[in-house]
Short mmCIF file of C-alpha atoms and ligand atoms in Angstrom, two decimals:
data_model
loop_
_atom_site.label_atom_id
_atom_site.label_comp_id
_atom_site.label_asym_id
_atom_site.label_seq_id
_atom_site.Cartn_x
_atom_site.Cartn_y
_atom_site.Cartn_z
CA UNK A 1 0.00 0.00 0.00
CA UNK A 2 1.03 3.60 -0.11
CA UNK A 3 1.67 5.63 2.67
CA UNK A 4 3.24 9.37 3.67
CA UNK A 5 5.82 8.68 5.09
CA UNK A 6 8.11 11.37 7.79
CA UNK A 7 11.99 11.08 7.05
CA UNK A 8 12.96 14.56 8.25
CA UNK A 9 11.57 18.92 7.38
CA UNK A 10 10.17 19.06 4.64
CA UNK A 11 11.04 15.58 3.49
CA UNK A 12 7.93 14.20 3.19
CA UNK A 13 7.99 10.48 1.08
CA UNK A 14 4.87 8.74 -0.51
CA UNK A 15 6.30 5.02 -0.56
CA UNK A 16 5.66 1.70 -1.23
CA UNK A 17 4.84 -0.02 2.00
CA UNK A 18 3.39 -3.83 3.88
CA UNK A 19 -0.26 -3.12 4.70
CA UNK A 20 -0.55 -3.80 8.09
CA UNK A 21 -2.33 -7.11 9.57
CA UNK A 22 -4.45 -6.65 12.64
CA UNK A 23 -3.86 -8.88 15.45
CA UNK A 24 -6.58 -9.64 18.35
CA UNK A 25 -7.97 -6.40 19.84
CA UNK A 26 -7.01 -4.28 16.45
CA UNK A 27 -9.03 -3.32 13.36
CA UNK A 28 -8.06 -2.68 9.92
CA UNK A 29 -9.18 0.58 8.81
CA UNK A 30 -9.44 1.33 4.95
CA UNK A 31 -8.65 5.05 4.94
CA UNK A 32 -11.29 7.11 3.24
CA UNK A 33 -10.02 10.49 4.72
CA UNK A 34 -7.53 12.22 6.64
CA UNK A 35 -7.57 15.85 7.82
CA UNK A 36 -3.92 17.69 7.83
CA UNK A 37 -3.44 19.61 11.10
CA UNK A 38 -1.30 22.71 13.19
CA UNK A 39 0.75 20.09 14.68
CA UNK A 40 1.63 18.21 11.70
CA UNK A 41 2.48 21.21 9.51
CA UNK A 42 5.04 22.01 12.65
CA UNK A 43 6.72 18.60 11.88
CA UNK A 44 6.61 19.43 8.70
CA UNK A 45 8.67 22.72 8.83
CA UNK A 46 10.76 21.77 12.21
CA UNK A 47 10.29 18.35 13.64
CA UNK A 48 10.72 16.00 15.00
CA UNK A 49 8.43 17.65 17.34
CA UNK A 50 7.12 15.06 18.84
CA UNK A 51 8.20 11.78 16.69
CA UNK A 52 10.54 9.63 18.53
CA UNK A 53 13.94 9.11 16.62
CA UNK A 54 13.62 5.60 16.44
CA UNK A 55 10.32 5.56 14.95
CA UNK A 56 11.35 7.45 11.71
CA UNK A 57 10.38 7.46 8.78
CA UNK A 58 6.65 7.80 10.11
CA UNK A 59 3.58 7.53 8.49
CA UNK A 60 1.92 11.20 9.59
CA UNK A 61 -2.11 11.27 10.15
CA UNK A 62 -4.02 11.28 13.12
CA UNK A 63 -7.33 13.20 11.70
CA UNK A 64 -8.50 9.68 10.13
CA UNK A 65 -11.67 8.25 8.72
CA UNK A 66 -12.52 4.91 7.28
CA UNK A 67 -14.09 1.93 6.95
CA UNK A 68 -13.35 -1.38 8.82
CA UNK A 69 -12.14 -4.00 6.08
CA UNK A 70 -11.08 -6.81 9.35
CA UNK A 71 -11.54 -7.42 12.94
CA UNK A 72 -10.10 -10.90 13.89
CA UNK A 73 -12.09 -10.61 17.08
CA UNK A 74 -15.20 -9.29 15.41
CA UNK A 75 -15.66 -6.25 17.86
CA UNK A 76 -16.38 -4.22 14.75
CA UNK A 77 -18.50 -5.25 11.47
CA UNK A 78 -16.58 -4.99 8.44
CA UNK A 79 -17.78 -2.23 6.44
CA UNK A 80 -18.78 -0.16 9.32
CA UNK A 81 -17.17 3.47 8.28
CA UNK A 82 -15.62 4.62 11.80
CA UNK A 83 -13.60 7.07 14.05
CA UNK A 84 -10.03 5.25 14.38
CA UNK A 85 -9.08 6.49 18.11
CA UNK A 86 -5.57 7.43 17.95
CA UNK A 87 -4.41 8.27 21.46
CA UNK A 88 -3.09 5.00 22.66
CA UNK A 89 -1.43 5.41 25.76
CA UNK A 90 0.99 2.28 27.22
CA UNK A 91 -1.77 0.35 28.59
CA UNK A 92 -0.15 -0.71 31.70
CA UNK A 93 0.78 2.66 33.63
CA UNK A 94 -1.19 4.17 36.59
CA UNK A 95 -3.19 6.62 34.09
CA UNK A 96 -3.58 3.88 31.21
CA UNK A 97 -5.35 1.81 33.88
CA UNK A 98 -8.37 4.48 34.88
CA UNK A 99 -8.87 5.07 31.18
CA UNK A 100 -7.24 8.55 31.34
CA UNK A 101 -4.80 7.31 28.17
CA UNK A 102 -4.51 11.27 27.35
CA UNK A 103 -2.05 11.58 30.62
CA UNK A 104 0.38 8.18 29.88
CA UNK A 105 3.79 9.79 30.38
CA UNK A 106 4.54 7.70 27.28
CA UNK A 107 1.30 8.80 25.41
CA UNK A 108 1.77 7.09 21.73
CA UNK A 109 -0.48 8.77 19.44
CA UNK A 110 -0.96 7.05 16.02
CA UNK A 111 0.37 9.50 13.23
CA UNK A 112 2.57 11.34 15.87
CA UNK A 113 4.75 8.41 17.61
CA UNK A 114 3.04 5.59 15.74
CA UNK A 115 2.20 4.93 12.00
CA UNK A 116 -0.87 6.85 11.51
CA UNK A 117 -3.19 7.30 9.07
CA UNK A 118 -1.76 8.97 5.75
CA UNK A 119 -1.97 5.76 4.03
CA UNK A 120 -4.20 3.58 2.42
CA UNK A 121 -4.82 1.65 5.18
CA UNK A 122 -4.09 1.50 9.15
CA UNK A 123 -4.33 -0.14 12.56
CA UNK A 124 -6.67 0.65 15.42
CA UNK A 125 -7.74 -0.56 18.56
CA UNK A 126 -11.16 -2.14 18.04
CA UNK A 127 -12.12 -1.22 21.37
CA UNK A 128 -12.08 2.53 21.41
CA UNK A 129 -13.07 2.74 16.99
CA UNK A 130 -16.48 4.87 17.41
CA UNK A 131 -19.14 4.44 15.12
CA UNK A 132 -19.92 6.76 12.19
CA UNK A 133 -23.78 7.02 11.33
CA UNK A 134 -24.19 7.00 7.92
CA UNK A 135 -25.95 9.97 7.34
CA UNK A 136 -22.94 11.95 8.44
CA UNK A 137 -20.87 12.72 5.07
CA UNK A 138 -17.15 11.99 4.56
CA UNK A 139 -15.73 15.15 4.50
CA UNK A 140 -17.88 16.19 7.41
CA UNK A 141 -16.97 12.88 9.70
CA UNK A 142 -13.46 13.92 9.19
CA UNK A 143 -13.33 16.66 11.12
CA UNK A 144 -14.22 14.63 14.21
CA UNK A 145 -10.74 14.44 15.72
CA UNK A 146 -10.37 18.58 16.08
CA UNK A 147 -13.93 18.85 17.15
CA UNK A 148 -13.36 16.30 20.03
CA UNK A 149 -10.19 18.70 20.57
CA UNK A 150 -12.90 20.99 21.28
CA UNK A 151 -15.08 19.12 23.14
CA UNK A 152 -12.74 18.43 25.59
CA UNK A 153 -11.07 22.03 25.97
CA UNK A 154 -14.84 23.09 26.73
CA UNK A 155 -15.49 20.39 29.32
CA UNK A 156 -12.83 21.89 30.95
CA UNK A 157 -14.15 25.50 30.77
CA UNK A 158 -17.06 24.45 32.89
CA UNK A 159 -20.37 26.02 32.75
CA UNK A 160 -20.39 28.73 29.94
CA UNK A 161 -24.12 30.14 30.76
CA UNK A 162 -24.14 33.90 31.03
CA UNK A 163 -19.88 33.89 30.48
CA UNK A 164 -18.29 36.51 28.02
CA UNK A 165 -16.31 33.56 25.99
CA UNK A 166 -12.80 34.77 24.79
CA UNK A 167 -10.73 31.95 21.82
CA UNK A 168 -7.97 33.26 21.31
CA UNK A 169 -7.05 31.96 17.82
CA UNK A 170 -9.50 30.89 15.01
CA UNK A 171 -7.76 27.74 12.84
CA UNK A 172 -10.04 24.81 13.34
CA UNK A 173 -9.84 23.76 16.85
CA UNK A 174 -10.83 27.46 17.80
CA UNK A 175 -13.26 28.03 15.25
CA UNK A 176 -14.93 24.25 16.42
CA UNK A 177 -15.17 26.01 19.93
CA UNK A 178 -16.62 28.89 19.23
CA UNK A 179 -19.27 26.91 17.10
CA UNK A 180 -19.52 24.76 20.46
CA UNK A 181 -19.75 27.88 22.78
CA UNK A 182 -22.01 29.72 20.58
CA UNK A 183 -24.97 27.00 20.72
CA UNK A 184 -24.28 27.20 24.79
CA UNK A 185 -25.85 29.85 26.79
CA UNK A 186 -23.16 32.14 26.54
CA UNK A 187 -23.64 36.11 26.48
CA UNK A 188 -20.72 36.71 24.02
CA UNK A 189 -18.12 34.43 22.17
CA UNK A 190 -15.08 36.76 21.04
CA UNK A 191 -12.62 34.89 18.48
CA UNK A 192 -9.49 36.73 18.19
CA UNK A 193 -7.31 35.93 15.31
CA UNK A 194 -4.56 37.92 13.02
CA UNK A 195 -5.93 36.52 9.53
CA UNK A 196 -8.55 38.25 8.39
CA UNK A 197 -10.74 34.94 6.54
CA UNK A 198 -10.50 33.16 9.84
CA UNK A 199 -12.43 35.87 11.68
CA UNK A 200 -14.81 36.40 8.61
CA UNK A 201 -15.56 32.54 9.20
CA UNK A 202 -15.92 33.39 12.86
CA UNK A 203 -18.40 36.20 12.19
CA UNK A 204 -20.35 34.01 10.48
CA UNK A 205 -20.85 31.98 12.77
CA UNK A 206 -21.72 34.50 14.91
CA UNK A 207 -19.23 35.38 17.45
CA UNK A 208 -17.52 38.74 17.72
CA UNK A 209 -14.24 38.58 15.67
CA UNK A 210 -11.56 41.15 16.34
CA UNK A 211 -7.69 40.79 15.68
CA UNK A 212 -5.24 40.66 18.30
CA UNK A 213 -4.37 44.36 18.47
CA UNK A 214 -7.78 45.21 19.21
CA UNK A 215 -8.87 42.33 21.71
CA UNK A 216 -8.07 44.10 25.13
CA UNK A 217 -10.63 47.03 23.75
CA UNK A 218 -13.56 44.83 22.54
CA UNK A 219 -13.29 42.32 25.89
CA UNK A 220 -13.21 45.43 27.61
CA UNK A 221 -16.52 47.19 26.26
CA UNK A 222 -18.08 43.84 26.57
CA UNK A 223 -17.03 43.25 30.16
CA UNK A 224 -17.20 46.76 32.05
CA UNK A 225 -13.93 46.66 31.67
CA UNK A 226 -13.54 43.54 33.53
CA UNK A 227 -12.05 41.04 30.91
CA UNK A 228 -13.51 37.76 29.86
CA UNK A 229 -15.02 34.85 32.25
CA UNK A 230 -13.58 32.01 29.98
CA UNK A 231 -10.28 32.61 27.94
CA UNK A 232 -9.87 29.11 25.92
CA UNK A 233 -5.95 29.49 24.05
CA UNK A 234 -6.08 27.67 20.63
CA UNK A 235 -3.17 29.65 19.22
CA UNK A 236 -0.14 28.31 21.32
CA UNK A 237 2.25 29.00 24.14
CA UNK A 238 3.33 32.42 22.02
CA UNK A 239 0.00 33.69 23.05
CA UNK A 240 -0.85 32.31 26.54
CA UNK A 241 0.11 35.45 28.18
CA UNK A 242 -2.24 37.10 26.15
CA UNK A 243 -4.78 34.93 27.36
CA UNK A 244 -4.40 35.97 31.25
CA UNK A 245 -4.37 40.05 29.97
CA UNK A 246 -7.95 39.23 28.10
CA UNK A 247 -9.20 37.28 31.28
CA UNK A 248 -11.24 38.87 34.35
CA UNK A 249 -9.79 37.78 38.25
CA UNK A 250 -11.29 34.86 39.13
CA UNK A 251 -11.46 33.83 35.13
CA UNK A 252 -10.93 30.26 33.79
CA UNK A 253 -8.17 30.04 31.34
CA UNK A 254 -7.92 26.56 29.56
CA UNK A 255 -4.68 26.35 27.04
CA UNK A 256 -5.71 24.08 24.49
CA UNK A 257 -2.66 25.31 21.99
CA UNK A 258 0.74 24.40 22.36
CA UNK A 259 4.76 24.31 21.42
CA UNK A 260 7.36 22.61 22.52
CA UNK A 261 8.26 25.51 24.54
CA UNK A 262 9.06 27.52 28.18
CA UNK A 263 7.21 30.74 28.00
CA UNK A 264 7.27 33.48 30.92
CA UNK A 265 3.51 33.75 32.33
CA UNK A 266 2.27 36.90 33.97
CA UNK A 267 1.87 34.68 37.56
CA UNK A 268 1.27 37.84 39.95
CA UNK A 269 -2.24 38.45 38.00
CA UNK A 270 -2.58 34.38 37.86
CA UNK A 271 -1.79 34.61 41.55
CA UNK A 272 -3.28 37.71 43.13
CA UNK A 273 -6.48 37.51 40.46
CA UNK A 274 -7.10 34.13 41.59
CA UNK A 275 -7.33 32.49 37.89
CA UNK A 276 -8.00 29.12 37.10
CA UNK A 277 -5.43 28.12 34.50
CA UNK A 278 -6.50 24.37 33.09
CA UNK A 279 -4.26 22.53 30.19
CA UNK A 280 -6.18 20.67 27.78
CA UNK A 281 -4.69 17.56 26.21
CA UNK A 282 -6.23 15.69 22.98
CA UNK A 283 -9.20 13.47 23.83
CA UNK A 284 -10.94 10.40 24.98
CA UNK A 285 -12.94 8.36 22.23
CA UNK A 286 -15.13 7.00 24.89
CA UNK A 287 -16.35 10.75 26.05
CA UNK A 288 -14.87 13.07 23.59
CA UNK A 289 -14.46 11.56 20.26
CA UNK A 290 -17.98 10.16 20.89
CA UNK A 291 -19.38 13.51 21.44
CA UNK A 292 -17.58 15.14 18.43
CA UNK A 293 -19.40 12.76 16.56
CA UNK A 294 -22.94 12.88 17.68
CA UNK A 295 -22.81 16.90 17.47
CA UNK A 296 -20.96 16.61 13.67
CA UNK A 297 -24.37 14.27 13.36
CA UNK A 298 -26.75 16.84 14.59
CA UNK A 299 -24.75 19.95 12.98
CA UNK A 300 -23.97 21.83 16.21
CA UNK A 301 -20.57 21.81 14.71
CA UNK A 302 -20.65 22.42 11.14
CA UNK A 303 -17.24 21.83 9.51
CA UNK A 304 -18.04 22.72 5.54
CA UNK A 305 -16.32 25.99 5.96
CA UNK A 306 -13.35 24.79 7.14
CA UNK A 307 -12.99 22.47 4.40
CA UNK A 308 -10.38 24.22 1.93
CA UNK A 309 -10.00 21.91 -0.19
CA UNK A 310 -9.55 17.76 -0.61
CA UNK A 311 -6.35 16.18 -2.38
CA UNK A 312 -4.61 12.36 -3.30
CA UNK A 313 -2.32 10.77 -1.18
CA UNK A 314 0.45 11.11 -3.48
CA UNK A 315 -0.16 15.02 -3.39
CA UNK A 316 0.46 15.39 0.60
CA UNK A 317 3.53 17.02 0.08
CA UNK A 318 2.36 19.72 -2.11
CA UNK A 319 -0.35 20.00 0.59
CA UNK A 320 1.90 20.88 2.96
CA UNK A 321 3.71 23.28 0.94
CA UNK A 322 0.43 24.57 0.23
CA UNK A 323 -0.11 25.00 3.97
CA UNK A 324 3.22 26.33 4.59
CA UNK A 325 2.67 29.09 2.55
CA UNK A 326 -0.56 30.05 2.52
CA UNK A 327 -2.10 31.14 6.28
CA UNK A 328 -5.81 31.88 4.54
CA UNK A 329 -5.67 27.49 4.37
CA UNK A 330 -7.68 25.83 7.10
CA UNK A 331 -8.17 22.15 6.36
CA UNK A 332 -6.99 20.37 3.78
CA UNK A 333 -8.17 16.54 3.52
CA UNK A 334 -6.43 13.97 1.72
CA UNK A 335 -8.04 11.12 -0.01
CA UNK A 336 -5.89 8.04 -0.44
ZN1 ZN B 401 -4.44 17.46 15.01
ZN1 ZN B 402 0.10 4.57 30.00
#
C-alpha cells in the first residue's frame, strides 16, 4: 500500500509499503479520509516535534476516517465506516489503567509516535473505533478528531451560561469552539485571530471577531472593563500570556494550543487575580471523540467551511507546501 511517510523537514515520502495485519484487539481501517493539522504542519517545517527518533520514517495522520475491512475478534463489522481512536497510551501505567490514556507519560499517538493514518490503510484498537452514522458525510466525519479537541477544551471551561467567551485563535480547533460555545448559553463568544478569513468565518458563525491588536478594547466594552469569564488558548504558548491580559480575576483560562516551549507567564495576575489556569490535552474516544461525533451528526458543529480543499495521497507534500505558505488554508483533507 502507499503511505506518507516522515523522514525529516520538509522531506515528506509517498512510498511503497506492507499493509498492516491486525492482530486480536485491532481493526483494519481502509482510509477514506484524513484531515492535515497545526501540529503536523510544525513537523513538517521543524520536527521531530514530537516523533521519537527511532520511529522514523513515520507515516503522519491522526485526523483519520474509514471503513473497517477486518476485525479478527469481530468487535467491529466490516464495512462499518468509523472514528479510528488514535491516542493510545501504554496500557499498563497508573493513568492507562483508569482510562485517562490522554495523561500516559509515554502517550503514543498514532500518526505522531506511531504509524498513523496517511496511508491507504491502518491499525486501530477495536475497542475505542467509534461508530460513524451514515448519514454523516465523509468530509464532514473527518473533522471529528479537532472537534473532540474541542469538546474536551470546553469540558474543561465548565459552565459557559451567562460567560463573556474569549478563543484566542480561530484555525479549526478554535473556530470548532466557538461553534460549540455559541450553541451554549453564553452572552458573548469573542474569536481573536490575526488573519482576516478566519475571523470572517468566525463572524459568520456569529461570534464577535476582532484581531489581536484590538482584543483588550472589545473584551473590555463587553465586560465593564472587567475582561472575559472564559479565555480558551487555541493559538499556542506564544500567546498564553495574552490569554491571562484578556481574562477577568477569578477567570478560567484553559490552554488548548501548544509548542514545545518555556514561556514566561504573567503569575502575579494568575496569583493575586485568583485564575484558574487548566491545560487541555487531545481526547478520549469514549467521552470526547464520541461527542464530536454525535454533534458533527446533529450539525452543532458544522465543519463545511473549514474544508479548503480535498487532495490524493500522493499530493500530501504539495499539501503541505500549500499550507506552509498560505495562512488563509484551514483544512486540507487527503483522499488516499
Ligand atoms: Zn491534530
Ligand atoms: Zn500509560
Amino acid at each position: 500500500m502507499s503511505a506518507v511517510r516522515w523522514y525529516g523537514p520538509r522531506d515528506l515520502r509517498v512510498e511503497a509499503v506492507a499493509t498492516p495485519r491486525p492482530s486480536a484487539g485491532e481493526v483494519l481501517v481502509r482510509v477514506e479520509r484524513v484531515g492535515l493539522c497545526g501540529s503536523d504542519l510544525e513537523e513538517y517545517r521543524e520536527g521531530p516535534v514530537s516523533i521519537p527518533p527511532d520511529a522514523i520514517p513515520l507515516t503522519l495522520g491522526h485526523e483519520v476516517v474509514g471503513t473497517v475491512v477486518a476485525c479478527p475478534g469481530e468487535e467491529v463489522a466490516v464495512g462499518t465506516r468509523v472514528i479510528p481512536d488514535v491516542v493510545v497510551g501504554c496500557r499498563h501505567c497508573w493513568w492507562c489503567d483508569r482510562n485517562q490514556e490522554g495523561l500516559c507519560p509515554d502517550l503514543p499517538v498514532r500518526g505522531q509516535q506511531q504509524d498513523g493514518g496517511l496511508a491507504e490503510y491502518m491499525l486501530a484498537d477495536a475497542r475505542t473505533t467509534v461508530v460513524v452514522p451514515p448519514a454523516v458525510e465523509l468530509d464532514v466525519a473527518a473533522f471529528a478528531e479537532p472537534c473532540a479537541v474541542a469538546v474536551r477544551a470546553l469540558r474543561k471551561a465548565g459552565d459557559l451560561t451567562g460567560a463573556v467567551v474569549c478563543i484566542y485563535g480561530a484555525g479549526t480547533v478554535g473556530l470548532s469552539v466557538a461553534q460549540a460555545a455559541l450553541s451554549s448559553s453564553a452572552a458573548a463568544v469573542v474569536a481573536v485571530d490575526p488573519v482576516a478569513s478566519r475571523r470572517r468565518l468566525a463572524s459568520d458563525f456569529g461570534a464577535i471577531a476582532c484581531s489581536p491588536d484590538e482584543a483588550v478594547t472589545v473584551i473590555r466594552d463587553l465586560t465593564d472593563g472587567r475582561g472575559a469569564d472564559v479565555v480558551l488558548e487555541c493559538a499556542g504558548v506564544p500567546q498564553a500570556p495574552a490569554a491571562v491580559e484578556l481574562s477577568r480575576r477569578g477567570a478560567t483560562i484553559v490552554l488548548v494550543g501548544f509548542r514545545a516551549d518555556r514561556l514566561v507567564l504573567p503569575w502575579l495576575d494568575v496569583v493575586l487575580g485568583e485564575r484558574h489556569l487548566i491545560g487541555s490535552a487531545a481526547h478520549l474516544w469514549d467521552e470526547d471523540v464520541t461527542a464530536a461525533v454525535a454533534m458533527l451528526a446533529r450539525g452543532t458543529f458544522n465543519p463545511r467551511p473549514l474544508h479548503t480543499t480535498t487532495m490524493p495521497l500522493t499530493e500530501t507534500p504539495a499539501a503541505f507546501q500549500h499550507l506552509d505558505q498560505d495562512p488563509t488554508v484551514l483544512k486540507i483533507l487527503i483522499r488516499p
